[in-house]
Coordinates of C-alpha atoms in Angstrom, one line a residue:
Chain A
X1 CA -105.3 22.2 141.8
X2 CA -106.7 23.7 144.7
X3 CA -104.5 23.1 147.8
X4 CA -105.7 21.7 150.9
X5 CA -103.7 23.4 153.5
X6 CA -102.6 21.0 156.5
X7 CA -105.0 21.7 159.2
X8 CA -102.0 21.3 162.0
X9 CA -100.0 24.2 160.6
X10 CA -103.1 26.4 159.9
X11 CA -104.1 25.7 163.5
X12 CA -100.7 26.8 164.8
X13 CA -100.8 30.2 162.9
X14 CA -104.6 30.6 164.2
X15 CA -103.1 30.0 168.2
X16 CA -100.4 32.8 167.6
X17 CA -102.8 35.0 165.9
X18 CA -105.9 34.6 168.4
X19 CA -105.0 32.8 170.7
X20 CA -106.8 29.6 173.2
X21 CA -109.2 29.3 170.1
X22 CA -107.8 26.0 168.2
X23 CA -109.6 23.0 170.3
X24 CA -108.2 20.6 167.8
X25 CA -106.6 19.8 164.0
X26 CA -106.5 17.2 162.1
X27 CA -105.1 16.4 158.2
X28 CA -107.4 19.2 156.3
X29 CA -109.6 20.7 159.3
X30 CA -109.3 22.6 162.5
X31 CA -111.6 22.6 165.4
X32 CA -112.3 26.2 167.3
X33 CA -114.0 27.1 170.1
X34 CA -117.6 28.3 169.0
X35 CA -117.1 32.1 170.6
X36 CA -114.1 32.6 168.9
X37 CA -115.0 31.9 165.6
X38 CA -115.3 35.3 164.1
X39 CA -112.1 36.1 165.3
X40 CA -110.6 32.9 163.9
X41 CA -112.5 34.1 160.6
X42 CA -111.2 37.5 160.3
X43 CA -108.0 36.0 161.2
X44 CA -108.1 33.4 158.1
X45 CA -109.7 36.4 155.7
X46 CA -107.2 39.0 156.7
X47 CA -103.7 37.3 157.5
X48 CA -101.5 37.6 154.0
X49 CA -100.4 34.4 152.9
X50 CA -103.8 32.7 153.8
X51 CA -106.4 35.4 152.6
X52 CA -109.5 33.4 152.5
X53 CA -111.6 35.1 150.3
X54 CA -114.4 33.2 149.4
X55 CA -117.0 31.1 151.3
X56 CA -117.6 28.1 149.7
X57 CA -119.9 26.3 151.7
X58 CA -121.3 27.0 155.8
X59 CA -123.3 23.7 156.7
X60 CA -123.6 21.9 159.8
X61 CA -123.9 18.2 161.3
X62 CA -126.0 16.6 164.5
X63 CA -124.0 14.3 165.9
X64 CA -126.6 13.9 169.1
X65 CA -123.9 14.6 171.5
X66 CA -123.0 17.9 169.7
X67 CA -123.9 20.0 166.8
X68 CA -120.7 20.6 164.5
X69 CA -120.8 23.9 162.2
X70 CA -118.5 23.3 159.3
X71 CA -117.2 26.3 156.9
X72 CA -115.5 25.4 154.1
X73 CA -112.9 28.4 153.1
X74 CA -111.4 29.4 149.8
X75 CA -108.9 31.5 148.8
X76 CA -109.1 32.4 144.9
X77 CA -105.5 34.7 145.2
X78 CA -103.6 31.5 146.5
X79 CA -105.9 28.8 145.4
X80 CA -105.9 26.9 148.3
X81 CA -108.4 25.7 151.1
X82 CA -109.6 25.0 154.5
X83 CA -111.9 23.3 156.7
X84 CA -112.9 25.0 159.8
X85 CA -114.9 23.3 162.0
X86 CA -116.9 24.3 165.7
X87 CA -118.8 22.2 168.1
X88 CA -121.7 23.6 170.3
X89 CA -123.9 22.1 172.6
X90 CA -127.0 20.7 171.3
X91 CA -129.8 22.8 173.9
X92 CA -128.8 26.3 173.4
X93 CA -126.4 26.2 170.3
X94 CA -125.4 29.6 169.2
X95 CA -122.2 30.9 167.1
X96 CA -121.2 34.3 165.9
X97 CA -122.5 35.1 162.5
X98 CA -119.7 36.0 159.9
X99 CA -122.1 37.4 157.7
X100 CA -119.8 40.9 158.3
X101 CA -116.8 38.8 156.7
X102 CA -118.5 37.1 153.6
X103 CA -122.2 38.0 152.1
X104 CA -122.3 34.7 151.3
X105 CA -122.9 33.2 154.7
X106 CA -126.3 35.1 154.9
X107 CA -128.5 32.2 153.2
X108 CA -126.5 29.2 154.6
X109 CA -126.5 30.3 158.3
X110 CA -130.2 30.9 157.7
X111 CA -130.5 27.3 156.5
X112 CA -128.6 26.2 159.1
X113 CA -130.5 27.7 161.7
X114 CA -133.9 26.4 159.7
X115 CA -132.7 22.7 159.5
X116 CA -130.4 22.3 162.8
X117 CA -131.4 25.1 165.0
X118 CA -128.0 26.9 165.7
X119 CA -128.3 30.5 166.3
X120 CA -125.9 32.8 164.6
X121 CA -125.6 36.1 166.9
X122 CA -125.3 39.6 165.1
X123 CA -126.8 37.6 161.6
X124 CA -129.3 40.8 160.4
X125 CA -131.9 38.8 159.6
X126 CA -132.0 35.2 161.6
X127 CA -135.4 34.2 160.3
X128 CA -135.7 30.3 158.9
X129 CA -135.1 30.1 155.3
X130 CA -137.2 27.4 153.7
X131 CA -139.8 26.6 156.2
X132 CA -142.4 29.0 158.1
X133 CA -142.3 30.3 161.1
X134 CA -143.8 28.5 163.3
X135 CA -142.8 24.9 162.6
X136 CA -141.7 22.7 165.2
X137 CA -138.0 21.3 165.8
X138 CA -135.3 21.1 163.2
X139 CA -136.2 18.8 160.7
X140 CA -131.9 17.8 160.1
X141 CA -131.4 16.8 163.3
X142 CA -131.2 13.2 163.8
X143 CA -133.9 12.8 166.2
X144 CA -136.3 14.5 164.6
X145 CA -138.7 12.1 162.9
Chain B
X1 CA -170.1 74.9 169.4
X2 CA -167.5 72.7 168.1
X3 CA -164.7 74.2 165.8
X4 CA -165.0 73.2 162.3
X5 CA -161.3 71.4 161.8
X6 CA -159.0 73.4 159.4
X7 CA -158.1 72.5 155.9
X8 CA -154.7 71.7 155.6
X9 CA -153.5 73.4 152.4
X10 CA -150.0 72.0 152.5
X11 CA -150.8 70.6 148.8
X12 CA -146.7 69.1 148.5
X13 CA -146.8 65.5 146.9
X14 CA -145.1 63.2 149.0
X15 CA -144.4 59.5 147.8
X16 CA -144.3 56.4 150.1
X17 CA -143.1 52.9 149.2
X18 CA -145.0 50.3 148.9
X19 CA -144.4 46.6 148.6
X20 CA -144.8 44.8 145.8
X21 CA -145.5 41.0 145.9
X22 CA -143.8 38.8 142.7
X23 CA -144.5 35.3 143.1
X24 CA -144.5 32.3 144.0
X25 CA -146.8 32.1 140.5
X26 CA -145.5 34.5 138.2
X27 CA -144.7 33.9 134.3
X28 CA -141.0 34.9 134.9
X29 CA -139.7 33.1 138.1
X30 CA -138.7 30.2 136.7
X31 CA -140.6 28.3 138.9
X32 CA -141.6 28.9 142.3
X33 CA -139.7 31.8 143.6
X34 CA -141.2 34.4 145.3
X35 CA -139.6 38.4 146.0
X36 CA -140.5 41.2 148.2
X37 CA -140.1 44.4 146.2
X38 CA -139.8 47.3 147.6
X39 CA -140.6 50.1 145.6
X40 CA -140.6 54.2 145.6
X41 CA -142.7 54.7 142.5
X42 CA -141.3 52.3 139.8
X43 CA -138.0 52.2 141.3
X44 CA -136.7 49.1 143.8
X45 CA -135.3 50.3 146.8
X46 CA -135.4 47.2 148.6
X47 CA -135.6 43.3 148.0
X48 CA -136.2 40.2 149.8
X49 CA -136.4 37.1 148.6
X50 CA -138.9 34.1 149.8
X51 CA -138.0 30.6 149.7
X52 CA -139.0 27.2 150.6
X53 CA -142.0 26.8 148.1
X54 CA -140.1 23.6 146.7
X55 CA -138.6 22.4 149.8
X56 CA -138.7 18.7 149.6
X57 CA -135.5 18.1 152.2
X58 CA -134.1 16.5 150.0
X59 CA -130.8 16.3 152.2
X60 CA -132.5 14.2 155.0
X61 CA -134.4 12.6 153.0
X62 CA -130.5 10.8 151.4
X63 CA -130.4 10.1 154.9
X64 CA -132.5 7.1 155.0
X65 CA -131.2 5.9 151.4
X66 CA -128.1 3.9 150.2
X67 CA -125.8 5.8 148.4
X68 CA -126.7 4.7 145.2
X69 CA -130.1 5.6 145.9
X70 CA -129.3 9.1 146.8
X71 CA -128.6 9.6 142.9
X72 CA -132.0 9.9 141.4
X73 CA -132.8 12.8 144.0
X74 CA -130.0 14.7 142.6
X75 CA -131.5 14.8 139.5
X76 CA -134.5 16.7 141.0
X77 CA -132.2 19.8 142.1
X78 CA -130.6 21.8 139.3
X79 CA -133.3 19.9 136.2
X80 CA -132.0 21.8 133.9
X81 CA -128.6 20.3 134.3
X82 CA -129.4 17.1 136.3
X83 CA -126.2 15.1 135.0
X84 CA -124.0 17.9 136.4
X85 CA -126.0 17.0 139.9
X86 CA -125.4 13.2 139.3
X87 CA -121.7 13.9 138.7
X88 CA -121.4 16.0 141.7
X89 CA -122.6 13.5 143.8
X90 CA -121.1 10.7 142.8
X91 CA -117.8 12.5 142.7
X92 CA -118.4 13.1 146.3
X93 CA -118.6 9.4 147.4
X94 CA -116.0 8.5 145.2
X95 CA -114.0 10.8 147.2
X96 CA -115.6 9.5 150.1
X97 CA -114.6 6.2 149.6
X98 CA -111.6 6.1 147.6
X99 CA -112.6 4.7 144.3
X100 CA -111.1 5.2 140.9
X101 CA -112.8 5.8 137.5
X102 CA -111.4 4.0 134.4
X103 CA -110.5 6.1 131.7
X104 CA -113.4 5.6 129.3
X105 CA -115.6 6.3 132.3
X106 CA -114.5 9.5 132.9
X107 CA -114.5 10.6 129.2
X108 CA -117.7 9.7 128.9
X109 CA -119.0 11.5 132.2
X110 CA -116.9 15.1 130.4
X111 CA -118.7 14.4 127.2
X112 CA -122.0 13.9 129.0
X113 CA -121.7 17.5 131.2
X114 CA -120.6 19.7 128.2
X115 CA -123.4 18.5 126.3
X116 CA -125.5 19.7 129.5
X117 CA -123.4 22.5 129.8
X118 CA -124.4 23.8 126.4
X119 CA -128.3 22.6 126.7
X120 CA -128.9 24.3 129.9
X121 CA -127.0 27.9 128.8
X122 CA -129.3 27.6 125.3
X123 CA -132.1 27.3 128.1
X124 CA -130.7 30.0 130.3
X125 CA -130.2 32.5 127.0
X126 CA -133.5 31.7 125.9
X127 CA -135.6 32.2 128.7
X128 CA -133.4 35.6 129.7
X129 CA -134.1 36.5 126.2
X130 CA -137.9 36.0 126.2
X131 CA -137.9 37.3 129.8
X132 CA -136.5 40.8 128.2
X133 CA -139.3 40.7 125.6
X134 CA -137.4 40.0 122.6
X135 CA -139.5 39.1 120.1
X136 CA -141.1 36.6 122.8
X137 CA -140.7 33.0 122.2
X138 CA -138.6 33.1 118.8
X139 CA -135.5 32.7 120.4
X140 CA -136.5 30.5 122.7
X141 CA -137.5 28.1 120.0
X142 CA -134.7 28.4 118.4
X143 CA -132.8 26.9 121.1
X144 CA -135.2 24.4 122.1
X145 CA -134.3 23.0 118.5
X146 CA -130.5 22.6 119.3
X147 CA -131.3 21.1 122.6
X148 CA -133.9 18.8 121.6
X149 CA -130.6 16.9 119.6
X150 CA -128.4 16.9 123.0
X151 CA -131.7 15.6 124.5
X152 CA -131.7 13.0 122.2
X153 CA -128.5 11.8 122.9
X154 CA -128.9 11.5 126.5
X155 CA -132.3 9.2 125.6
X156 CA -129.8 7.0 123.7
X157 CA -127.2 6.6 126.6
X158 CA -129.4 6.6 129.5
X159 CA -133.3 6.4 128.0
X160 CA -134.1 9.3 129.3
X161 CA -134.8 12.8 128.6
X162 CA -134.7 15.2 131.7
X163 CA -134.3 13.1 134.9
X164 CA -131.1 11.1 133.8
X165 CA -130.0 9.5 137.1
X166 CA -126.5 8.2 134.9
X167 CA -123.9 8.3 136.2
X168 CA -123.3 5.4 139.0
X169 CA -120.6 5.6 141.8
X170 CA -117.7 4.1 140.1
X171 CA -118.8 5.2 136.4
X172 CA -121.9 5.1 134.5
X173 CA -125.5 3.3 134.4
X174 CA -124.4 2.5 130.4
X175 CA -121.0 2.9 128.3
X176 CA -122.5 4.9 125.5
X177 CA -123.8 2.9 122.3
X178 CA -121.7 2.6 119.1
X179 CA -124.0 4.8 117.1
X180 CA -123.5 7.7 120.1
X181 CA -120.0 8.6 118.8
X182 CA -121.4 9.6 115.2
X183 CA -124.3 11.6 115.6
X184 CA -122.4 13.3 118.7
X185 CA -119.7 14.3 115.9
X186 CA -122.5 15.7 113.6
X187 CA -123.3 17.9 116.5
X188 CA -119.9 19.2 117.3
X189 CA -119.5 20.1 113.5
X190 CA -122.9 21.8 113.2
X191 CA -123.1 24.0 116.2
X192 CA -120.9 26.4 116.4
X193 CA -122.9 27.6 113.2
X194 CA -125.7 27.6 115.4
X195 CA -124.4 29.8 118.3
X196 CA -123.3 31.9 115.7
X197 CA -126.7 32.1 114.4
X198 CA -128.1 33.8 117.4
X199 CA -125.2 36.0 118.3
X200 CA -126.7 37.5 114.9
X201 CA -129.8 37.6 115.2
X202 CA -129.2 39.3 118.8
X203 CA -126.1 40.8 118.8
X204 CA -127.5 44.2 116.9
X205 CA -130.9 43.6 118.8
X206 CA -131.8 47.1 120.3
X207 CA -134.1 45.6 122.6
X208 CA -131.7 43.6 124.3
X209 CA -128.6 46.0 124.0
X210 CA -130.9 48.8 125.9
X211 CA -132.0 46.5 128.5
X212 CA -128.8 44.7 129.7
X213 CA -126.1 46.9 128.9
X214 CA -124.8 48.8 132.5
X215 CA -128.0 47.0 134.1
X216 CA -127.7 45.1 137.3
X217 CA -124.1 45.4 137.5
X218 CA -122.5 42.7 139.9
X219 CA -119.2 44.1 141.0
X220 CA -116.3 41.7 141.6
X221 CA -115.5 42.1 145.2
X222 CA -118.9 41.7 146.0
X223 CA -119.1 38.8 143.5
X224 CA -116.3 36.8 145.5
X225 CA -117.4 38.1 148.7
X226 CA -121.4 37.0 148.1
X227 CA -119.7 33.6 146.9
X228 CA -121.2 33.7 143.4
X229 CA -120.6 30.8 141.4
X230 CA -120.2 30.4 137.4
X231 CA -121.1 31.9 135.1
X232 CA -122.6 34.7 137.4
X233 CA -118.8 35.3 139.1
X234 CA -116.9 35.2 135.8
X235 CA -119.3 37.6 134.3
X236 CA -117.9 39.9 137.0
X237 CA -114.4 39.5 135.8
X238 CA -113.3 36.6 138.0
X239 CA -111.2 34.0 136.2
X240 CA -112.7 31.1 138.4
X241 CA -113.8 27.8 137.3
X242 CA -113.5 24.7 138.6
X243 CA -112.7 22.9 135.7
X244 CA -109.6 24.7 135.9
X245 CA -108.5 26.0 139.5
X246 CA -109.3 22.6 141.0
X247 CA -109.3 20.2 137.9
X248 CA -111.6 16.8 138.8
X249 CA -112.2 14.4 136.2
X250 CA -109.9 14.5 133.2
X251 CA -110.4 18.1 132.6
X252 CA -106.8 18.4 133.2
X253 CA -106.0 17.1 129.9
X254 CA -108.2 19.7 127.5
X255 CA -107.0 23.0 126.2
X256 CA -110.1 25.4 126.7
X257 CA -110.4 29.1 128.1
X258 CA -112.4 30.3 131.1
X259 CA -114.1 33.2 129.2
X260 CA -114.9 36.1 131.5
X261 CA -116.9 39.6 131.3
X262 CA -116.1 42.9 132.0
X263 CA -118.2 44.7 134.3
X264 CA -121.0 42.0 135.8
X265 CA -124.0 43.5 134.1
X266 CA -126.9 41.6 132.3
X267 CA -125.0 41.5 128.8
X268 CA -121.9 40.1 130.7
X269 CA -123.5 37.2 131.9
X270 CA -125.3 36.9 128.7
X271 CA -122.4 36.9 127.0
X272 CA -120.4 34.6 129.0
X273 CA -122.6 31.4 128.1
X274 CA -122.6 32.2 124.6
X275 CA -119.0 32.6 124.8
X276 CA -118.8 29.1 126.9
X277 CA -120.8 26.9 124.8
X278 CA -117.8 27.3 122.2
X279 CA -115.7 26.3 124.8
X280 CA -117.5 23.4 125.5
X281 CA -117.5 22.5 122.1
X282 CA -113.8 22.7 122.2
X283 CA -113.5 20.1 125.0
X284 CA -116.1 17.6 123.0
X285 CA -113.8 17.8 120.0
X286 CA -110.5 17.0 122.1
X287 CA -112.6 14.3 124.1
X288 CA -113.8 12.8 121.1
X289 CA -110.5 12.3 120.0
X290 CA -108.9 11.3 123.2
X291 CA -111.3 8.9 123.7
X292 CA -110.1 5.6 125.0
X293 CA -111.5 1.9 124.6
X294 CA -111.7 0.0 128.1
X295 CA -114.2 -0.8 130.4
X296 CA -116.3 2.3 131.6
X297 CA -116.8 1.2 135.4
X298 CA -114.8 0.0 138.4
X299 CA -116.4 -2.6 140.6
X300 CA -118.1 -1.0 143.3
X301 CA -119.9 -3.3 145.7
X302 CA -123.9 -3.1 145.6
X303 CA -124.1 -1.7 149.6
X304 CA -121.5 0.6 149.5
X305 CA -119.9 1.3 153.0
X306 CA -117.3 4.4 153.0
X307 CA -115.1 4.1 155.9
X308 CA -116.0 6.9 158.7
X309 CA -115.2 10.3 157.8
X310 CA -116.3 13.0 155.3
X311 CA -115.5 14.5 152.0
X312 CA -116.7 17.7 150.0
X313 CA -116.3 17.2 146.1
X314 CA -117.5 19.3 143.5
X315 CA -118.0 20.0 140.0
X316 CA -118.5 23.0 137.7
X317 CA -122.2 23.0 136.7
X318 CA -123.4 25.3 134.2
X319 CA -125.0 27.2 137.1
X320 CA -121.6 27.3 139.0
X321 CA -119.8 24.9 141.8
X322 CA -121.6 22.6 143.1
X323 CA -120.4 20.6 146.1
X324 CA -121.7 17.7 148.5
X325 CA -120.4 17.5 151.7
X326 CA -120.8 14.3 153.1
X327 CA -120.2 12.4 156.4
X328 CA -120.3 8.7 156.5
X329 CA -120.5 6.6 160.0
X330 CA -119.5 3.4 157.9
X331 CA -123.4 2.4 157.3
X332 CA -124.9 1.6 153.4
X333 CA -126.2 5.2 153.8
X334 CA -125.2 8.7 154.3
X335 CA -125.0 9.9 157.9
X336 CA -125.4 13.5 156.5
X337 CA -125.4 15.3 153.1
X338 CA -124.7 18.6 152.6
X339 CA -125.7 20.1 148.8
X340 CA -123.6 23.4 148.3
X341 CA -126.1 25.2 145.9
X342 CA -125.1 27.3 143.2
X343 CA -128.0 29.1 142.6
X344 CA -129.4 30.0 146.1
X345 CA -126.3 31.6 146.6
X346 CA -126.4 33.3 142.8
X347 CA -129.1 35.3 144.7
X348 CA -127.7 36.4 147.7
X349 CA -126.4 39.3 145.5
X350 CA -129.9 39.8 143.9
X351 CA -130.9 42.6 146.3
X352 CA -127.4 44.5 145.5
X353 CA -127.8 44.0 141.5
X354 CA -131.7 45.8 141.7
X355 CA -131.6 48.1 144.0
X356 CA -132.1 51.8 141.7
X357 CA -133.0 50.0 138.9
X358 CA -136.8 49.7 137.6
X359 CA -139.2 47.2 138.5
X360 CA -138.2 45.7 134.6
X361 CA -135.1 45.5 135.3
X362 CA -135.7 42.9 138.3
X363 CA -136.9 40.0 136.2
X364 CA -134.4 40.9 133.4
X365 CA -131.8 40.5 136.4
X366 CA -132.7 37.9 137.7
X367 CA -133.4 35.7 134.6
X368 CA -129.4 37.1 133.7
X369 CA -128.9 34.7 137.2
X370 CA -130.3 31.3 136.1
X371 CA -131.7 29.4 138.5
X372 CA -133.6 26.2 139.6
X373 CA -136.0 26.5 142.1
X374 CA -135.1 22.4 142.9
X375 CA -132.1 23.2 143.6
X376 CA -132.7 26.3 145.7
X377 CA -135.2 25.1 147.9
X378 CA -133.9 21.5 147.8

């Protein structure tokens, strides 16, 4: 079975190892600050023990007062998992890209940035992935009709 | 006077890329996809994929459905495997909401997704094969034959033949009619001579040795790293499958192997489905006999209201791990859903696999990847 870490101890090791990133933790998830999140992320990828290999899945939420980016980590060696979450505000929402840690972040923050409009600095190629450019608004957040 | 210009009679040849445009029509893109190649006389020295020529948003449109009306549009992503979708999903809100699957229920929903396991790789051999030019459309047929059975089966549980929308939250639409069991153990016993059939008929094929062998190799770290999925990762020598590192269902109770290739080229991921539809197999001959009498669903009221929260669940599809991520706000429908696709991220490593190879060698890769343009575009 793969092993949901507790998100409490996860976010204490993340606070000695970069520390005033952790906002908040809870059961399976911790909450960073949204500049820190590459560091966080190298952090999780590099630290032996935790060794998140493997991106499972980047996606994002509107919930109208912020936009949360979720990242959903793997680790094949240990077989266990983690949520890491970030909240940015909804007019000028940007994140760093973590496209340098895992390839596999280069679709999804595109889609991302396509649906809910959250820039990801230092991505190579920040271009909307399924619709042209050109269109108007961000067709997953909630007030977009 | 005007000088009369000079003749330059630097006569070197000099070569300049150029772009080549493949798709969104073409034969070979299994649907709608469209690529960028970039190419220095036949060779590709650079790729970029185009998408969105399917995009139906089908994540906000779930938004304004109940949950149980959410199912039908996951048959529309991976359509080659849409009871794989349905079980994703519905594993998600099961999780979501904390509600258990009898027994029968579940053995029916494993017996269901091998049989789809195996009809979508005879699909994804097939077309790979006829996309390599090997002896086109013979193979093809061949398999169409063994899939038209499992298609037959799934008409007798569900009455249909490619959009299933089956399973329900809680179980299934139907517990599988009496005269399912027998014709599903005629199968079990009459396939393997199938597979075997084609691993002849190809395995010696020149054709198809020449064009996969060392071509488009996918090498593990930057399988993992890419976050390849299925039978695309294990091809690359990872031993990663979410039947077994993360067992959902009852898959916890079979005795099967997680086969895996050597080196990540074309023939690896080739052989990797042939190698898992015997697996499969395996598993339908331990679930037939494992399989318990019972009611098939729980009761699961008709509005469905998860409490607030969210949950990712996800199941092994024959294209790789496919998750939903959902959030619920405690309303009859999903405040956001998330589809973690397989396939679109299959071809993150496209560029990686093509790049030095020939502009033949692209479509042989990338029909090695199988994909669903409803799924990747969504």
């Amino acid at each position: 079975m793969t092993k949901p870490l507790i998100g409490q101890e996860i976010a204490r090791q993340i606070s000695g190892g970069v520390p005033q990133s952790v906002v908040d933790s809870g059961q399976s998830w911790v909450l960073v600050q949204p500049e820190s999140v590459l560091q966080v992320a190298r952090y999780l990828k590099t630290t032996p023990g935790l060794e998140f290999d493997y991106l499972t899945c980047l996606t994002g939420t509107d919930y109208l007062d912020y936009i949360e980016v979720v990242y959903i980590l793997t680790s094949m060696k240990h077989n266990h998992s983690v949520v890491l979450k970030t909240r940015c505000n909804r007019e000028k929402p940007e994140v760093p890209s973590v496209v340098e840690l895992w390839r596999g972040a280069d679709f999804q923050e595109r889609e991302v940035y396509d649906l809910l409009g959250v820039k990801f600095a230092g991505h190579p190629n920040m271009k909307r992935l399924f619709l042209w450019e050109g269109f108007k608004g961000h067709p997953l957040r909630r007030d977009y009709l | 006077m005007e000088p009369v210009p000079s003749v330059s009679l630097d006569m070197e040849l000099k070569t300049e890329p150029f772009v080549l445009n493949m798709g969104p029509q073409h034969p070979s893109t299994h649907g709608v996809f469209r690529m960028r190649v970039t190419l220095d006389g036949e060779v590709v020295v650079g790729l970029e994929p185009v998408f969105g020529y399917l995009h139906r948003g089908i994540e906000k449109l779930a938004e304004t459905r109940t949950y149980t009306q959410v199912i039908p549009l996951t048959d529309r992503l991976l359509y080659l495997s849409s009871m794989a979708c349905n079980h994703a999903y519905v594993r998600s809100v099961e999780k979501l909401a904390g509600i258990k699957v009898p027994e029968r229920g579940e053995y029916i929903r494993v017996i269901i997704d091998e049989l789809m396991r195996i009809s979508s790789h005879l699909m994804a051999v097939g077309f790979f094969l006829n996309d390599l030019g090997c002896s086109v459309y013979t193979p093809l047929l061949y398999m169409y034959r063994e899939r038209e059975k499992i298609l037959d089966m799934f008409e007798m549980v569900c009455g249909q033949r490619l959009t299933y929308n089956y399973m329900r939250i809680g179980g299934v639409s139907n517990d599988v009619p009496e005269e399912f069991m027998p014709i599903l153990k005629r199968f079990v016993a009459e396939m393997p001579h199938y597979i075997d059939e084609y691993e002849q008929l190809l395995a010696q094929n020149e054709i198809l040795l020449a064009r996969t062998k060392g071509v488009g190799i996918l090498p593990r770290d930057l399988a993992i790293n890419s976050s390849a999925a299925g039978p695309v990762l294990r091809a690359s020598g990872v031993k990663w499958d979410i039947r077994k590192a993360d067992p959902y269902s009852v898959y916890d109770r079979f005795d099967f192997e997680v086969p895996i290739g050597e080196v990540g080229d074309n023939y690896d991921r080739y052989r990797v489905r042939i190698m898992e539809m015997h697996q499969s197999l395996r598993i339908l001959e331990q679930a037939m006999k494992q399989f318990p009498a019972g009611e098939a669903n729980a009761k699961v009221p008709q509005f469905l209201r998860p409490p607030v929260g969210e949950a990712y669940g996800r199941v092994e599809t024959p294209q790789g791990e496919m998750g939903f991520y959902l959030v619920s706000d405690n309303s009859i429908a999903p405040y956001r859903m998330h589809i973690r696709p397989p396939a679109l991220l299959n071809l993150t490593a496209l560029r990686d696999m093509v790049i030095g190879w020939k502009v033949a060698d692209v479509i042989a890769t990338f029909g090695s990847i199988d994909i669903a343009m409803g799924e990747v575009d969504r």
